[in-house]
Amino acid sequence: MMMRSTLPILLLIAALTGGAGAQGIGIDPQSLRPGLRFRANADAADKFRRLPYQNLPGEVRIELAADTLYDFEKDEVRSSAADYIQQTANLIFEEAKGPVRIECRSDRLPTAVGQKLAARCANTIAQRLTVQENLKVKFTTIGTSVQPVAPAPRADYPLAPKPNPNARPSVTIVFAKK
């Protein structure tokens, strides 16, 4: 027999009853605030566990496949990317010093179309972070068209061009650290 977790039910009860109900069932009410949903005393490794980011000496880089965050067909941020968007917003809120650069890359052809799609992608993600996640930082957006990735070379033709790993559609968010 399969047991179901009661955590989603407890979270729903806590959200509906407010802070007092949340304290009564052992859930930190501060973790339920809409703007910052992670406990302030949790370390960064736990908070951003799923977000693929690099904490470099002078900057933070977040790199994701474009189709993880953005739907080029519908011209909108994917609903399934809400967790990544929220974690990105929290990381920017806690660590960003100065403007945040969002760069989207598209491999759509022709190149001019790919460039426009990538620019809309970057602008849409910046708008989502500004409006829905309530970030008050300056965003710089860049859209870049890249050549589609060539298939892997065949074993019988060793001189075929190798795929360029940087030519994949992606979203990169970069900012200087505090």
Tab-separated table of C-alpha atoms in Angstrom:
chain	number	residue	atom	x	y	z
A	1	MET	CA	0.000	0.000	0.000
A	2	MET	CA	1.353	3.411	-0.965
A	3	MET	CA	1.368	6.164	1.670
A	4	ARG	CA	0.793	9.744	0.631
A	5	SER	CA	2.703	12.626	2.111
A	6	THR	CA	0.693	14.968	4.303
A	7	LEU	CA	3.094	17.880	3.779
A	8	PRO	CA	1.113	19.454	0.878
A	9	ILE	CA	-2.060	19.306	2.969
A	10	LEU	CA	-0.303	20.852	5.978
A	11	LEU	CA	1.107	23.618	3.787
A	12	LEU	CA	-2.351	24.338	2.395
A	13	ILE	CA	-3.828	24.478	5.894
A	14	ALA	CA	-1.010	26.773	7.022
A	15	ALA	CA	-1.497	29.072	4.048
A	16	LEU	CA	-5.262	29.263	4.593
A	17	THR	CA	-5.128	29.826	8.337
A	18	GLY	CA	-2.265	32.333	8.364
A	19	GLY	CA	0.655	32.551	10.766
A	20	ALA	CA	-1.042	31.073	13.848
A	21	GLY	CA	-2.031	27.874	12.092
A	22	ALA	CA	1.390	27.569	10.552
A	23	GLN	CA	3.031	27.852	13.974
A	24	GLY	CA	0.684	25.233	15.390
A	25	ILE	CA	1.748	22.560	12.892
A	26	GLY	CA	5.481	23.274	12.946
A	27	ILE	CA	5.905	25.259	9.722
A	28	ASP	CA	7.928	28.457	9.791
A	29	PRO	CA	5.434	31.214	8.810
A	30	GLN	CA	8.313	33.334	7.473
A	31	SER	CA	8.953	30.699	4.811
A	32	LEU	CA	5.429	31.275	3.457
A	33	ARG	CA	5.900	34.973	2.608
A	34	PRO	CA	5.232	35.517	-1.105
A	35	GLY	CA	8.264	37.721	-1.815
A	36	LEU	CA	10.999	35.607	-0.226
A	37	ARG	CA	9.941	32.020	0.275
A	38	PHE	CA	13.153	30.657	1.754
A	39	ARG	CA	14.035	30.838	5.423
A	40	ALA	CA	16.594	33.561	6.065
A	41	ASN	CA	18.770	31.263	8.184
A	42	ALA	CA	19.111	28.498	5.569
A	43	ASP	CA	22.477	28.463	3.839
A	44	ALA	CA	22.823	29.262	0.124
A	45	ALA	CA	23.557	25.665	-0.845
A	46	ASP	CA	20.122	24.585	0.395
A	47	LYS	CA	18.202	27.577	-0.926
A	48	PHE	CA	19.452	27.386	-4.495
A	49	ARG	CA	19.939	23.619	-4.724
A	50	ARG	CA	18.080	23.221	-8.038
A	51	LEU	CA	19.203	26.469	-9.663
A	52	PRO	CA	22.279	25.877	-11.855
A	53	TYR	CA	24.451	28.854	-10.979
A	54	GLN	CA	28.166	29.527	-10.653
A	55	ASN	CA	29.404	31.616	-7.753
A	56	LEU	CA	32.530	33.127	-9.347
A	57	PRO	CA	34.933	35.545	-7.612
A	58	GLY	CA	33.353	38.768	-8.906
A	59	GLU	CA	30.023	37.653	-10.305
A	60	VAL	CA	27.231	35.116	-10.254
A	61	ARG	CA	26.232	33.321	-13.488
A	62	ILE	CA	22.990	31.430	-13.969
A	63	GLU	CA	22.837	29.329	-17.144
A	64	LEU	CA	19.804	27.350	-18.269
A	65	ALA	CA	18.602	25.812	-21.511
A	66	ALA	CA	16.240	28.294	-23.162
A	67	ASP	CA	13.362	25.824	-23.375
A	68	THR	CA	13.535	25.343	-19.593
A	69	LEU	CA	12.485	28.949	-18.964
A	70	TYR	CA	10.898	30.239	-22.133
A	71	ASP	CA	8.399	29.007	-24.735
A	72	PHE	CA	9.388	30.567	-28.065
A	73	GLU	CA	6.128	29.414	-29.714
A	74	LYS	CA	3.880	31.165	-27.165
A	75	ASP	CA	6.316	34.028	-26.500
A	76	GLU	CA	6.064	33.641	-22.708
A	77	VAL	CA	7.890	32.334	-19.666
A	78	ARG	CA	6.909	28.717	-19.070
A	79	SER	CA	4.651	28.045	-16.102
A	80	SER	CA	6.904	25.092	-15.228
A	81	ALA	CA	9.794	27.565	-14.751
A	82	ALA	CA	8.192	29.281	-11.739
A	83	ASP	CA	10.602	27.608	-9.305
A	84	TYR	CA	13.655	28.666	-11.335
A	85	ILE	CA	12.318	32.211	-11.684
A	86	GLN	CA	11.652	32.451	-7.958
A	87	GLN	CA	15.088	31.096	-7.039
A	88	THR	CA	16.697	33.480	-9.539
A	89	ALA	CA	14.802	36.414	-8.026
A	90	ASN	CA	15.873	35.438	-4.511
A	91	LEU	CA	19.509	35.056	-5.585
A	92	ILE	CA	19.457	38.444	-7.326
A	93	PHE	CA	17.801	40.049	-4.281
A	94	GLU	CA	20.407	38.630	-1.902
A	95	GLU	CA	23.568	38.908	-3.997
A	96	ALA	CA	23.258	41.446	-6.842
A	97	LYS	CA	25.231	44.656	-6.863
A	98	GLY	CA	24.415	46.838	-9.835
A	99	PRO	CA	22.578	45.914	-13.033
A	100	VAL	CA	21.637	42.367	-14.009
A	101	ARG	CA	22.343	41.196	-17.576
A	102	ILE	CA	19.956	38.702	-19.162
A	103	GLU	CA	21.138	37.154	-22.413
A	104	CYS	CA	18.971	34.793	-24.443
A	105	ARG	CA	20.230	32.774	-27.390
A	106	SER	CA	17.982	31.349	-30.111
A	107	ASP	CA	18.878	29.006	-32.952
A	108	ARG	CA	15.839	29.836	-35.064
A	109	LEU	CA	16.479	30.528	-38.736
A	110	PRO	CA	16.726	32.919	-40.463
A	111	THR	CA	19.197	34.708	-38.212
A	112	ALA	CA	17.150	37.932	-38.051
A	113	VAL	CA	14.136	35.997	-36.757
A	114	GLY	CA	16.299	34.214	-34.179
A	115	GLN	CA	17.680	37.559	-33.032
A	116	LYS	CA	14.192	39.031	-32.524
A	117	LEU	CA	12.948	35.940	-30.689
A	118	ALA	CA	15.969	35.958	-28.406
A	119	ALA	CA	15.530	39.672	-27.647
A	120	ARG	CA	11.842	39.104	-26.759
A	121	CYS	CA	12.878	36.173	-24.563
A	122	ALA	CA	15.330	38.333	-22.583
A	123	ASN	CA	12.830	41.196	-22.255
A	124	THR	CA	10.035	38.869	-21.119
A	125	ILE	CA	12.201	37.243	-18.448
A	126	ALA	CA	13.327	40.670	-17.187
A	127	GLN	CA	9.717	41.849	-17.066
A	128	ARG	CA	8.675	38.718	-15.162
A	129	LEU	CA	11.431	39.266	-12.593
A	130	THR	CA	10.488	42.930	-12.245
A	131	VAL	CA	6.697	42.653	-12.104
A	132	GLN	CA	5.841	39.286	-10.583
A	133	GLU	CA	8.919	38.801	-8.398
A	134	ASN	CA	9.014	42.514	-7.470
A	135	LEU	CA	12.730	43.071	-8.082
A	136	LYS	CA	13.886	46.668	-8.052
A	137	VAL	CA	17.118	46.328	-10.054
A	138	LYS	CA	18.144	47.536	-13.479
A	139	PHE	CA	18.120	44.863	-16.176
A	140	THR	CA	20.133	44.854	-19.373
A	141	THR	CA	18.737	42.471	-21.980
A	142	ILE	CA	20.553	40.974	-24.962
A	143	GLY	CA	19.164	38.695	-27.660
A	144	THR	CA	21.616	36.670	-29.737
A	145	SER	CA	21.059	34.382	-32.689
A	146	VAL	CA	23.317	31.314	-32.819
A	147	GLN	CA	23.797	28.733	-35.534
A	148	PRO	CA	21.900	25.495	-34.942
A	149	VAL	CA	24.003	22.700	-33.523
A	150	ALA	CA	25.298	20.352	-36.215
A	151	PRO	CA	24.764	16.640	-35.660
A	152	ALA	CA	27.649	14.673	-34.190
A	153	PRO	CA	30.240	13.627	-36.797
A	154	ARG	CA	29.826	10.205	-38.315
A	155	ALA	CA	32.440	7.586	-37.554
A	156	ASP	CA	33.088	7.053	-41.279
A	157	TYR	CA	33.723	10.781	-41.865
A	158	PRO	CA	36.213	11.997	-39.233
A	159	LEU	CA	36.664	15.474	-40.774
A	160	ALA	CA	33.042	16.519	-40.299
A	161	PRO	CA	32.560	19.672	-38.205
A	162	LYS	CA	32.066	19.044	-34.510
A	163	PRO	CA	29.043	20.487	-32.762
A	164	ASN	CA	29.596	23.767	-30.960
A	165	PRO	CA	28.319	23.403	-27.373
A	166	ASN	CA	27.921	27.193	-27.077
A	167	ALA	CA	25.485	27.266	-30.004
A	168	ARG	CA	22.578	25.800	-28.059
A	169	PRO	CA	19.587	28.007	-27.219
A	170	SER	CA	20.120	29.175	-23.662
A	171	VAL	CA	19.440	31.861	-21.103
A	172	THR	CA	22.319	33.372	-19.134
A	173	ILE	CA	21.764	35.744	-16.212
A	174	VAL	CA	24.882	37.488	-14.898
A	175	PHE	CA	25.380	40.058	-12.144
A	176	ALA	CA	28.134	41.424	-9.934
A	177	LYS	CA	28.126	40.281	-6.318
A	178	LYS	CA	27.710	42.550	-3.306
